[in-house]
């Protein structure tokens, strides 16, 4: 059964792969917008600063809003096993990649320790540290720098594999503006002003993944840049 499903997936043509990538993207974005907007209007949307009082609810909110990508990740690994680990660059293959991952991991841990030393909000800091690592960096890198390039790789050129996912990555940053009800003109202006930056940043993370043949360097760098902000 699993083998027949995988064979059918492998036969998907150019249009089918494009539709699949956009379908996954739209489902994940619409899911997040609808959920966050519902919570925002009701005044029950939690932020990472609420961790000390609402740790359980905030953890549930984080998992629930990322549910489509989490489900896809679990299904992909269950269906393809070791092949998925290889295709999504989860395996650290080279010595240089291991060194980079170790160095970035140590820096990220040092960043946590430093923040804890200067703040009394220990629970908030630890939650934010994990939030940016797992919910933001890992899931975004999986979706935009692992999943989408794998979907597109057989039918599209390398430039498309690099650029298209990162344009989608840039557009995904409009979600907070939509959730808070910002006017369309403001959303368009903000998107126009920041699109190039997000695409370039995404391309850099894609380059990191391709250079090291490993997703984890990009995940840790992504987490480092987001956590300090």
JSON list of C-alpha atoms in Angstrom, two decimals:
[
{"chain": "A", "resi": 1, "resn": "UNK", "atom": "CA", "xyz": [0.00, 0.00, 0.00]},
{"chain": "A", "resi": 2, "resn": "UNK", "atom": "CA", "xyz": [2.72, 2.48, 1.02]},
{"chain": "A", "resi": 3, "resn": "UNK", "atom": "CA", "xyz": [4.88, 1.58, -2.00]},
{"chain": "A", "resi": 4, "resn": "UNK", "atom": "CA", "xyz": [1.97, 2.12, -4.42]},
{"chain": "A", "resi": 5, "resn": "UNK", "atom": "CA", "xyz": [1.24, 5.52, -2.88]},
{"chain": "A", "resi": 6, "resn": "UNK", "atom": "CA", "xyz": [4.89, 6.54, -3.21]},
{"chain": "A", "resi": 7, "resn": "UNK", "atom": "CA", "xyz": [4.99, 5.40, -6.86]},
{"chain": "A", "resi": 8, "resn": "UNK", "atom": "CA", "xyz": [1.91, 7.51, -7.63]},
{"chain": "A", "resi": 9, "resn": "UNK", "atom": "CA", "xyz": [3.46, 10.54, -5.91]},
{"chain": "A", "resi": 10, "resn": "UNK", "atom": "CA", "xyz": [6.63, 10.03, -7.95]},
{"chain": "A", "resi": 11, "resn": "UNK", "atom": "CA", "xyz": [4.60, 10.17, -11.17]},
{"chain": "A", "resi": 12, "resn": "UNK", "atom": "CA", "xyz": [3.11, 13.60, -10.45]},
{"chain": "A", "resi": 13, "resn": "UNK", "atom": "CA", "xyz": [3.77, 15.92, -13.39]},
{"chain": "A", "resi": 14, "resn": "UNK", "atom": "CA", "xyz": [4.97, 19.53, -13.46]},
{"chain": "A", "resi": 15, "resn": "UNK", "atom": "CA", "xyz": [1.54, 21.11, -12.92]},
{"chain": "A", "resi": 16, "resn": "UNK", "atom": "CA", "xyz": [0.69, 18.57, -10.25]},
{"chain": "A", "resi": 17, "resn": "UNK", "atom": "CA", "xyz": [3.83, 19.33, -8.26]},
{"chain": "A", "resi": 18, "resn": "UNK", "atom": "CA", "xyz": [3.20, 23.06, -8.51]},
{"chain": "A", "resi": 19, "resn": "UNK", "atom": "CA", "xyz": [-0.40, 22.55, -7.38]},
{"chain": "A", "resi": 20, "resn": "UNK", "atom": "CA", "xyz": [0.78, 20.36, -4.49]},
{"chain": "A", "resi": 21, "resn": "UNK", "atom": "CA", "xyz": [3.30, 22.95, -3.28]},
{"chain": "A", "resi": 22, "resn": "UNK", "atom": "CA", "xyz": [0.80, 25.83, -3.50]},
{"chain": "A", "resi": 23, "resn": "UNK", "atom": "CA", "xyz": [-1.91, 23.66, -1.93]},
{"chain": "A", "resi": 24, "resn": "UNK", "atom": "CA", "xyz": [0.22, 22.86, 1.11]},
{"chain": "A", "resi": 25, "resn": "UNK", "atom": "CA", "xyz": [1.25, 26.50, 1.38]},
{"chain": "A", "resi": 26, "resn": "UNK", "atom": "CA", "xyz": [-2.30, 27.86, 1.17]},
{"chain": "A", "resi": 27, "resn": "UNK", "atom": "CA", "xyz": [-3.63, 25.33, 3.67]},
{"chain": "A", "resi": 28, "resn": "UNK", "atom": "CA", "xyz": [-0.94, 26.21, 6.20]},
{"chain": "A", "resi": 29, "resn": "UNK", "atom": "CA", "xyz": [-1.36, 29.97, 5.71]},
{"chain": "A", "resi": 30, "resn": "UNK", "atom": "CA", "xyz": [-5.17, 30.00, 5.74]},
{"chain": "A", "resi": 31, "resn": "UNK", "atom": "CA", "xyz": [-5.18, 27.72, 8.78]},
{"chain": "A", "resi": 32, "resn": "UNK", "atom": "CA", "xyz": [-2.89, 30.10, 10.68]},
{"chain": "A", "resi": 33, "resn": "UNK", "atom": "CA", "xyz": [-4.76, 33.26, 9.60]},
{"chain": "A", "resi": 34, "resn": "UNK", "atom": "CA", "xyz": [-8.21, 31.90, 10.48]},
{"chain": "A", "resi": 35, "resn": "UNK", "atom": "CA", "xyz": [-7.09, 30.59, 13.87]},
{"chain": "A", "resi": 36, "resn": "UNK", "atom": "CA", "xyz": [-5.06, 33.66, 14.84]},
{"chain": "A", "resi": 37, "resn": "UNK", "atom": "CA", "xyz": [-7.74, 36.06, 13.58]},
{"chain": "A", "resi": 38, "resn": "UNK", "atom": "CA", "xyz": [-10.43, 34.23, 15.57]},
{"chain": "A", "resi": 39, "resn": "UNK", "atom": "CA", "xyz": [-8.32, 34.41, 18.73]},
{"chain": "A", "resi": 40, "resn": "UNK", "atom": "CA", "xyz": [-7.34, 38.03, 18.04]},
{"chain": "A", "resi": 41, "resn": "UNK", "atom": "CA", "xyz": [-10.93, 39.22, 17.62]},
{"chain": "A", "resi": 42, "resn": "UNK", "atom": "CA", "xyz": [-11.97, 37.43, 20.81]},
{"chain": "A", "resi": 43, "resn": "UNK", "atom": "CA", "xyz": [-9.04, 38.98, 22.67]},
{"chain": "A", "resi": 44, "resn": "UNK", "atom": "CA", "xyz": [-7.67, 35.54, 23.60]},
{"chain": "A", "resi": 45, "resn": "UNK", "atom": "CA", "xyz": [-4.60, 35.45, 21.34]},
{"chain": "A", "resi": 46, "resn": "UNK", "atom": "CA", "xyz": [-1.56, 34.65, 23.48]},
{"chain": "A", "resi": 47, "resn": "UNK", "atom": "CA", "xyz": [2.01, 35.87, 22.97]},
{"chain": "A", "resi": 48, "resn": "UNK", "atom": "CA", "xyz": [5.24, 34.30, 24.16]},
{"chain": "A", "resi": 49, "resn": "UNK", "atom": "CA", "xyz": [5.29, 36.86, 26.98]},
{"chain": "A", "resi": 50, "resn": "UNK", "atom": "CA", "xyz": [2.24, 35.09, 28.45]},
{"chain": "A", "resi": 51, "resn": "UNK", "atom": "CA", "xyz": [4.22, 31.87, 29.07]},
{"chain": "A", "resi": 52, "resn": "UNK", "atom": "CA", "xyz": [4.49, 32.24, 32.88]},
{"chain": "A", "resi": 53, "resn": "UNK", "atom": "CA", "xyz": [0.69, 32.39, 33.31]},
{"chain": "A", "resi": 54, "resn": "UNK", "atom": "CA", "xyz": [-0.57, 30.36, 30.36]},
{"chain": "A", "resi": 55, "resn": "UNK", "atom": "CA", "xyz": [2.20, 27.90, 29.54]},
{"chain": "A", "resi": 56, "resn": "UNK", "atom": "CA", "xyz": [-0.14, 25.01, 28.69]},
{"chain": "A", "resi": 57, "resn": "UNK", "atom": "CA", "xyz": [-2.52, 27.11, 26.58]},
{"chain": "A", "resi": 58, "resn": "UNK", "atom": "CA", "xyz": [0.37, 28.81, 24.78]},
{"chain": "A", "resi": 59, "resn": "UNK", "atom": "CA", "xyz": [1.98, 25.46, 23.99]},
{"chain": "A", "resi": 60, "resn": "UNK", "atom": "CA", "xyz": [-1.34, 24.19, 22.61]},
{"chain": "A", "resi": 61, "resn": "UNK", "atom": "CA", "xyz": [-1.76, 27.37, 20.53]},
{"chain": "A", "resi": 62, "resn": "UNK", "atom": "CA", "xyz": [1.74, 26.95, 19.08]},
{"chain": "A", "resi": 63, "resn": "UNK", "atom": "CA", "xyz": [1.18, 23.31, 18.16]},
{"chain": "A", "resi": 64, "resn": "UNK", "atom": "CA", "xyz": [-2.33, 23.89, 16.81]},
{"chain": "A", "resi": 65, "resn": "UNK", "atom": "CA", "xyz": [-1.41, 26.77, 14.50]},
{"chain": "A", "resi": 66, "resn": "UNK", "atom": "CA", "xyz": [1.40, 24.67, 13.01]},
{"chain": "A", "resi": 67, "resn": "UNK", "atom": "CA", "xyz": [-0.70, 21.51, 12.78]},
{"chain": "A", "resi": 68, "resn": "UNK", "atom": "CA", "xyz": [-0.84, 21.21, 8.95]},
{"chain": "A", "resi": 69, "resn": "UNK", "atom": "CA", "xyz": [2.97, 21.24, 8.60]},
{"chain": "A", "resi": 70, "resn": "UNK", "atom": "CA", "xyz": [3.45, 19.01, 11.64]},
{"chain": "A", "resi": 71, "resn": "UNK", "atom": "CA", "xyz": [1.05, 16.44, 10.15]},
{"chain": "A", "resi": 72, "resn": "UNK", "atom": "CA", "xyz": [2.82, 16.58, 6.77]},
{"chain": "A", "resi": 73, "resn": "UNK", "atom": "CA", "xyz": [6.20, 16.11, 8.49]},
{"chain": "A", "resi": 74, "resn": "UNK", "atom": "CA", "xyz": [4.98, 13.08, 10.44]},
{"chain": "A", "resi": 75, "resn": "UNK", "atom": "CA", "xyz": [3.26, 11.52, 7.42]},
{"chain": "A", "resi": 76, "resn": "UNK", "atom": "CA", "xyz": [6.32, 12.05, 5.19]},
{"chain": "A", "resi": 77, "resn": "UNK", "atom": "CA", "xyz": [8.66, 10.42, 7.70]},
{"chain": "A", "resi": 78, "resn": "UNK", "atom": "CA", "xyz": [6.27, 7.52, 8.34]},
{"chain": "A", "resi": 79, "resn": "UNK", "atom": "CA", "xyz": [5.81, 6.88, 4.61]},
{"chain": "A", "resi": 80, "resn": "UNK", "atom": "CA", "xyz": [9.40, 7.32, 3.45]},
{"chain": "A", "resi": 81, "resn": "UNK", "atom": "CA", "xyz": [11.43, 6.58, 6.58]},
{"chain": "A", "resi": 82, "resn": "UNK", "atom": "CA", "xyz": [15.16, 6.81, 5.96]},
{"chain": "A", "resi": 83, "resn": "UNK", "atom": "CA", "xyz": [14.53, 8.17, 2.46]},
{"chain": "A", "resi": 84, "resn": "UNK", "atom": "CA", "xyz": [12.72, 11.15, 4.00]},
{"chain": "A", "resi": 85, "resn": "UNK", "atom": "CA", "xyz": [15.65, 11.76, 6.36]},
{"chain": "A", "resi": 86, "resn": "UNK", "atom": "CA", "xyz": [17.96, 11.91, 3.34]},
{"chain": "A", "resi": 87, "resn": "UNK", "atom": "CA", "xyz": [15.69, 13.91, 1.03]},
{"chain": "A", "resi": 88, "resn": "UNK", "atom": "CA", "xyz": [14.86, 16.54, 3.64]},
{"chain": "A", "resi": 89, "resn": "UNK", "atom": "CA", "xyz": [18.54, 16.88, 4.61]},
{"chain": "A", "resi": 90, "resn": "UNK", "atom": "CA", "xyz": [17.89, 15.88, 8.22]},
{"chain": "A", "resi": 91, "resn": "UNK", "atom": "CA", "xyz": [21.04, 13.75, 8.28]},
{"chain": "A", "resi": 92, "resn": "UNK", "atom": "CA", "xyz": [24.37, 15.46, 9.01]},
{"chain": "A", "resi": 93, "resn": "UNK", "atom": "CA", "xyz": [26.62, 13.88, 6.41]},
{"chain": "A", "resi": 94, "resn": "UNK", "atom": "CA", "xyz": [29.93, 15.72, 6.44]},
{"chain": "A", "resi": 95, "resn": "UNK", "atom": "CA", "xyz": [32.46, 16.60, 9.10]},
{"chain": "A", "resi": 96, "resn": "UNK", "atom": "CA", "xyz": [32.30, 20.30, 8.23]},
{"chain": "A", "resi": 97, "resn": "UNK", "atom": "CA", "xyz": [28.51, 20.27, 8.65]},
{"chain": "A", "resi": 98, "resn": "UNK", "atom": "CA", "xyz": [28.87, 18.62, 12.07]},
{"chain": "A", "resi": 99, "resn": "UNK", "atom": "CA", "xyz": [31.36, 21.30, 13.15]},
{"chain": "A", "resi": 100, "resn": "UNK", "atom": "CA", "xyz": [29.03, 24.08, 11.96]},
{"chain": "A", "resi": 101, "resn": "UNK", "atom": "CA", "xyz": [26.03, 22.55, 13.74]},
{"chain": "A", "resi": 102, "resn": "UNK", "atom": "CA", "xyz": [28.01, 22.09, 16.97]},
{"chain": "A", "resi": 103, "resn": "UNK", "atom": "CA", "xyz": [29.31, 25.69, 16.90]},
{"chain": "A", "resi": 104, "resn": "UNK", "atom": "CA", "xyz": [25.85, 27.15, 16.17]},
{"chain": "A", "resi": 105, "resn": "UNK", "atom": "CA", "xyz": [24.30, 24.95, 18.87]},
{"chain": "A", "resi": 106, "resn": "UNK", "atom": "CA", "xyz": [26.81, 26.19, 21.44]},
{"chain": "A", "resi": 107, "resn": "UNK", "atom": "CA", "xyz": [26.16, 29.80, 20.43]},
{"chain": "A", "resi": 108, "resn": "UNK", "atom": "CA", "xyz": [22.41, 29.28, 20.73]},
{"chain": "A", "resi": 109, "resn": "UNK", "atom": "CA", "xyz": [22.78, 27.72, 24.19]},
{"chain": "A", "resi": 110, "resn": "UNK", "atom": "CA", "xyz": [25.09, 30.57, 25.21]},
{"chain": "A", "resi": 111, "resn": "UNK", "atom": "CA", "xyz": [22.47, 33.01, 23.95]},
{"chain": "A", "resi": 112, "resn": "UNK", "atom": "CA", "xyz": [19.88, 31.37, 26.23]},
{"chain": "A", "resi": 113, "resn": "UNK", "atom": "CA", "xyz": [22.18, 31.44, 29.25]},
{"chain": "A", "resi": 114, "resn": "UNK", "atom": "CA", "xyz": [23.02, 35.10, 28.61]},
{"chain": "A", "resi": 115, "resn": "UNK", "atom": "CA", "xyz": [19.38, 36.12, 28.39]},
{"chain": "A", "resi": 116, "resn": "UNK", "atom": "CA", "xyz": [18.55, 34.16, 31.55]},
{"chain": "A", "resi": 117, "resn": "UNK", "atom": "CA", "xyz": [21.31, 35.99, 33.37]},
{"chain": "A", "resi": 118, "resn": "UNK", "atom": "CA", "xyz": [19.85, 39.41, 32.52]},
{"chain": "A", "resi": 119, "resn": "UNK", "atom": "CA", "xyz": [16.15, 38.70, 32.99]},
{"chain": "A", "resi": 120, "resn": "UNK", "atom": "CA", "xyz": [13.85, 37.63, 35.81]},
{"chain": "A", "resi": 121, "resn": "UNK", "atom": "CA", "xyz": [11.33, 36.19, 33.34]},
{"chain": "A", "resi": 122, "resn": "UNK", "atom": "CA", "xyz": [12.97, 32.76, 33.18]},
{"chain": "A", "resi": 123, "resn": "UNK", "atom": "CA", "xyz": [9.90, 30.89, 31.91]},
{"chain": "A", "resi": 124, "resn": "UNK", "atom": "CA", "xyz": [9.31, 33.43, 29.15]},
{"chain": "A", "resi": 125, "resn": "UNK", "atom": "CA", "xyz": [12.94, 33.31, 28.00]},
{"chain": "A", "resi": 126, "resn": "UNK", "atom": "CA", "xyz": [13.06, 29.50, 27.91]},
{"chain": "A", "resi": 127, "resn": "UNK", "atom": "CA", "xyz": [9.73, 29.30, 26.10]},
{"chain": "A", "resi": 128, "resn": "UNK", "atom": "CA", "xyz": [10.84, 31.88, 23.52]},
{"chain": "A", "resi": 129, "resn": "UNK", "atom": "CA", "xyz": [14.13, 30.02, 23.06]},
{"chain": "A", "resi": 130, "resn": "UNK", "atom": "CA", "xyz": [12.29, 26.78, 22.30]},
{"chain": "A", "resi": 131, "resn": "UNK", "atom": "CA", "xyz": [9.58, 28.57, 20.31]},
{"chain": "A", "resi": 132, "resn": "UNK", "atom": "CA", "xyz": [12.01, 30.21, 17.89]},
{"chain": "A", "resi": 133, "resn": "UNK", "atom": "CA", "xyz": [14.00, 26.99, 17.54]},
{"chain": "A", "resi": 134, "resn": "UNK", "atom": "CA", "xyz": [11.14, 24.54, 16.97]},
{"chain": "A", "resi": 135, "resn": "UNK", "atom": "CA", "xyz": [8.01, 26.41, 15.90]},
{"chain": "A", "resi": 136, "resn": "UNK", "atom": "CA", "xyz": [9.67, 29.13, 13.82]},
{"chain": "A", "resi": 137, "resn": "UNK", "atom": "CA", "xyz": [13.10, 27.99, 12.64]},
{"chain": "A", "resi": 138, "resn": "UNK", "atom": "CA", "xyz": [12.64, 24.22, 12.30]},
{"chain": "A", "resi": 139, "resn": "UNK", "atom": "CA", "xyz": [9.12, 24.18, 10.84]},
{"chain": "A", "resi": 140, "resn": "UNK", "atom": "CA", "xyz": [9.80, 27.08, 8.45]},
{"chain": "A", "resi": 141, "resn": "UNK", "atom": "CA", "xyz": [13.05, 25.54, 7.27]},
{"chain": "A", "resi": 142, "resn": "UNK", "atom": "CA", "xyz": [11.33, 22.20, 6.79]},
{"chain": "A", "resi": 143, "resn": "UNK", "atom": "CA", "xyz": [8.47, 23.72, 4.79]},
{"chain": "A", "resi": 144, "resn": "UNK", "atom": "CA", "xyz": [10.36, 26.24, 2.64]},
{"chain": "A", "resi": 145, "resn": "UNK", "atom": "CA", "xyz": [13.88, 24.84, 2.40]},
{"chain": "A", "resi": 146, "resn": "UNK", "atom": "CA", "xyz": [13.22, 21.08, 2.54]},
{"chain": "A", "resi": 147, "resn": "UNK", "atom": "CA", "xyz": [9.65, 20.11, 1.60]},
{"chain": "A", "resi": 148, "resn": "UNK", "atom": "CA", "xyz": [9.00, 22.51, -1.29]},
{"chain": "A", "resi": 149, "resn": "UNK", "atom": "CA", "xyz": [12.40, 22.02, -3.01]},
{"chain": "A", "resi": 150, "resn": "UNK", "atom": "CA", "xyz": [11.85, 18.23, -2.82]},
{"chain": "A", "resi": 151, "resn": "UNK", "atom": "CA", "xyz": [8.38, 18.58, -4.36]},
{"chain": "A", "resi": 152, "resn": "UNK", "atom": "CA", "xyz": [9.73, 20.77, -7.18]},
{"chain": "A", "resi": 153, "resn": "UNK", "atom": "CA", "xyz": [13.09, 19.12, -7.82]},
{"chain": "A", "resi": 154, "resn": "UNK", "atom": "CA", "xyz": [12.11, 16.60, -10.54]},
{"chain": "A", "resi": 155, "resn": "UNK", "atom": "CA", "xyz": [10.13, 18.93, -12.78]},
{"chain": "A", "resi": 156, "resn": "UNK", "atom": "CA", "xyz": [11.64, 22.38, -12.23]},
{"chain": "A", "resi": 157, "resn": "UNK", "atom": "CA", "xyz": [15.05, 23.99, -12.73]},
{"chain": "A", "resi": 158, "resn": "UNK", "atom": "CA", "xyz": [17.29, 24.82, -9.80]},
{"chain": "A", "resi": 159, "resn": "UNK", "atom": "CA", "xyz": [16.56, 28.59, -9.92]},
{"chain": "A", "resi": 160, "resn": "UNK", "atom": "CA", "xyz": [12.83, 27.84, -9.54]},
{"chain": "A", "resi": 161, "resn": "UNK", "atom": "CA", "xyz": [13.57, 25.43, -6.67]},
{"chain": "A", "resi": 162, "resn": "UNK", "atom": "CA", "xyz": [15.48, 28.22, -4.95]},
{"chain": "A", "resi": 163, "resn": "UNK", "atom": "CA", "xyz": [13.38, 31.30, -5.72]},
{"chain": "A", "resi": 164, "resn": "UNK", "atom": "CA", "xyz": [9.74, 30.14, -5.65]},
{"chain": "A", "resi": 165, "resn": "UNK", "atom": "CA", "xyz": [9.78, 28.67, -2.10]},
{"chain": "A", "resi": 166, "resn": "UNK", "atom": "CA", "xyz": [11.50, 31.79, -0.80]},
{"chain": "A", "resi": 167, "resn": "UNK", "atom": "CA", "xyz": [8.97, 34.12, -2.41]},
{"chain": "A", "resi": 168, "resn": "UNK", "atom": "CA", "xyz": [6.30, 32.09, -0.61]},
{"chain": "A", "resi": 169, "resn": "UNK", "atom": "CA", "xyz": [8.40, 32.34, 2.55]},
{"chain": "A", "resi": 170, "resn": "UNK", "atom": "CA", "xyz": [8.51, 36.13, 2.19]},
{"chain": "A", "resi": 171, "resn": "UNK", "atom": "CA", "xyz": [4.76, 36.39, 1.60]},
{"chain": "A", "resi": 172, "resn": "UNK", "atom": "CA", "xyz": [4.07, 34.24, 4.67]},
{"chain": "A", "resi": 173, "resn": "UNK", "atom": "CA", "xyz": [5.31, 37.13, 6.81]},
{"chain": "A", "resi": 174, "resn": "UNK", "atom": "CA", "xyz": [2.12, 39.02, 5.91]},
{"chain": "A", "resi": 175, "resn": "UNK", "atom": "CA", "xyz": [0.14, 36.77, 8.29]},
{"chain": "A", "resi": 176, "resn": "UNK", "atom": "CA", "xyz": [0.54, 39.02, 11.39]},
{"chain": "A", "resi": 177, "resn": "UNK", "atom": "CA", "xyz": [-0.66, 42.05, 9.40]},
{"chain": "A", "resi": 178, "resn": "UNK", "atom": "CA", "xyz": [-3.73, 40.20, 8.13]},
{"chain": "A", "resi": 179, "resn": "UNK", "atom": "CA", "xyz": [-4.51, 38.90, 11.61]},
{"chain": "A", "resi": 180, "resn": "UNK", "atom": "CA", "xyz": [-4.43, 42.36, 13.17]},
{"chain": "A", "resi": 181, "resn": "UNK", "atom": "CA", "xyz": [-6.71, 43.75, 10.45]},
{"chain": "A", "resi": 182, "resn": "UNK", "atom": "CA", "xyz": [-4.21, 46.08, 8.81]},
{"chain": "A", "resi": 183, "resn": "UNK", "atom": "CA", "xyz": [-5.53, 47.82, 5.70]},
{"chain": "A", "resi": 184, "resn": "UNK", "atom": "CA", "xyz": [-4.77, 46.18, 2.37]},
{"chain": "A", "resi": 185, "resn": "UNK", "atom": "CA", "xyz": [-2.80, 49.21, 1.14]},
{"chain": "A", "resi": 186, "resn": "UNK", "atom": "CA", "xyz": [-0.55, 49.05, 4.19]},
{"chain": "A", "resi": 187, "resn": "UNK", "atom": "CA", "xyz": [-0.04, 45.31, 3.75]},
{"chain": "A", "resi": 188, "resn": "UNK", "atom": "CA", "xyz": [0.94, 45.82, 0.12]},
{"chain": "A", "resi": 189, "resn": "UNK", "atom": "CA", "xyz": [3.36, 48.64, 0.97]},
{"chain": "A", "resi": 190, "resn": "UNK", "atom": "CA", "xyz": [4.97, 46.63, 3.77]},
{"chain": "A", "resi": 191, "resn": "UNK", "atom": "CA", "xyz": [5.22, 43.55, 1.53]},
{"chain": "A", "resi": 192, "resn": "UNK", "atom": "CA", "xyz": [6.75, 45.54, -1.31]},
{"chain": "A", "resi": 193, "resn": "UNK", "atom": "CA", "xyz": [9.30, 47.15, 1.03]},
{"chain": "A", "resi": 194, "resn": "UNK", "atom": "CA", "xyz": [10.36, 43.91, 2.71]},
{"chain": "A", "resi": 195, "resn": "UNK", "atom": "CA", "xyz": [9.87, 41.27, 0.01]},
{"chain": "A", "resi": 196, "resn": "UNK", "atom": "CA", "xyz": [13.41, 41.54, -1.30]},
{"chain": "A", "resi": 197, "resn": "UNK", "atom": "CA", "xyz": [14.95, 41.22, 2.17]},
{"chain": "A", "resi": 198, "resn": "UNK", "atom": "CA", "xyz": [12.99, 38.09, 3.07]},
{"chain": "A", "resi": 199, "resn": "UNK", "atom": "CA", "xyz": [13.72, 36.48, -0.30]},
{"chain": "A", "resi": 200, "resn": "UNK", "atom": "CA", "xyz": [17.45, 37.18, 0.03]},
{"chain": "A", "resi": 201, "resn": "UNK", "atom": "CA", "xyz": [17.46, 35.88, 3.60]},
{"chain": "A", "resi": 202, "resn": "UNK", "atom": "CA", "xyz": [15.63, 32.75, 2.47]},
{"chain": "A", "resi": 203, "resn": "UNK", "atom": "CA", "xyz": [18.06, 32.25, -0.41]},
{"chain": "A", "resi": 204, "resn": "UNK", "atom": "CA", "xyz": [20.95, 32.53, 2.04]},
{"chain": "A", "resi": 205, "resn": "UNK", "atom": "CA", "xyz": [19.40, 29.81, 4.21]},
{"chain": "A", "resi": 206, "resn": "UNK", "atom": "CA", "xyz": [18.84, 27.69, 1.10]},
{"chain": "A", "resi": 207, "resn": "UNK", "atom": "CA", "xyz": [22.48, 28.19, 0.18]},
{"chain": "A", "resi": 208, "resn": "UNK", "atom": "CA", "xyz": [23.51, 27.10, 3.69]},
{"chain": "A", "resi": 209, "resn": "UNK", "atom": "CA", "xyz": [21.47, 23.92, 3.34]},
{"chain": "A", "resi": 210, "resn": "UNK", "atom": "CA", "xyz": [22.89, 23.11, -0.10]},
{"chain": "A", "resi": 211, "resn": "UNK", "atom": "CA", "xyz": [26.46, 23.93, 0.94]},
{"chain": "A", "resi": 212, "resn": "UNK", "atom": "CA", "xyz": [26.41, 21.75, 4.06]},
{"chain": "A", "resi": 213, "resn": "UNK", "atom": "CA", "xyz": [23.92, 19.20, 2.65]},
{"chain": "A", "resi": 214, "resn": "UNK", "atom": "CA", "xyz": [22.18, 19.53, 5.99]},
{"chain": "A", "resi": 215, "resn": "UNK", "atom": "CA", "xyz": [19.09, 21.42, 7.18]},
{"chain": "A", "resi": 216, "resn": "UNK", "atom": "CA", "xyz": [20.27, 21.95, 10.75]},
{"chain": "A", "resi": 217, "resn": "UNK", "atom": "CA", "xyz": [22.79, 24.72, 10.11]},
{"chain": "A", "resi": 218, "resn": "UNK", "atom": "CA", "xyz": [20.07, 26.87, 8.57]},
{"chain": "A", "resi": 219, "resn": "UNK", "atom": "CA", "xyz": [17.65, 25.98, 11.37]},
{"chain": "A", "resi": 220, "resn": "UNK", "atom": "CA", "xyz": [20.10, 27.09, 14.06]},
{"chain": "A", "resi": 221, "resn": "UNK", "atom": "CA", "xyz": [21.14, 30.26, 12.21]},
{"chain": "A", "resi": 222, "resn": "UNK", "atom": "CA", "xyz": [17.45, 31.09, 11.68]},
{"chain": "A", "resi": 223, "resn": "UNK", "atom": "CA", "xyz": [16.75, 30.55, 15.38]},
{"chain": "A", "resi": 224, "resn": "UNK", "atom": "CA", "xyz": [19.75, 32.65, 16.40]},
{"chain": "A", "resi": 225, "resn": "UNK", "atom": "CA", "xyz": [18.70, 35.65, 14.31]},
{"chain": "A", "resi": 226, "resn": "UNK", "atom": "CA", "xyz": [15.07, 35.47, 15.43]},
{"chain": "A", "resi": 227, "resn": "UNK", "atom": "CA", "xyz": [15.67, 34.88, 19.15]},
{"chain": "A", "resi": 228, "resn": "UNK", "atom": "CA", "xyz": [17.92, 37.91, 19.56]},
{"chain": "A", "resi": 229, "resn": "UNK", "atom": "CA", "xyz": [15.30, 40.12, 17.90]}
]
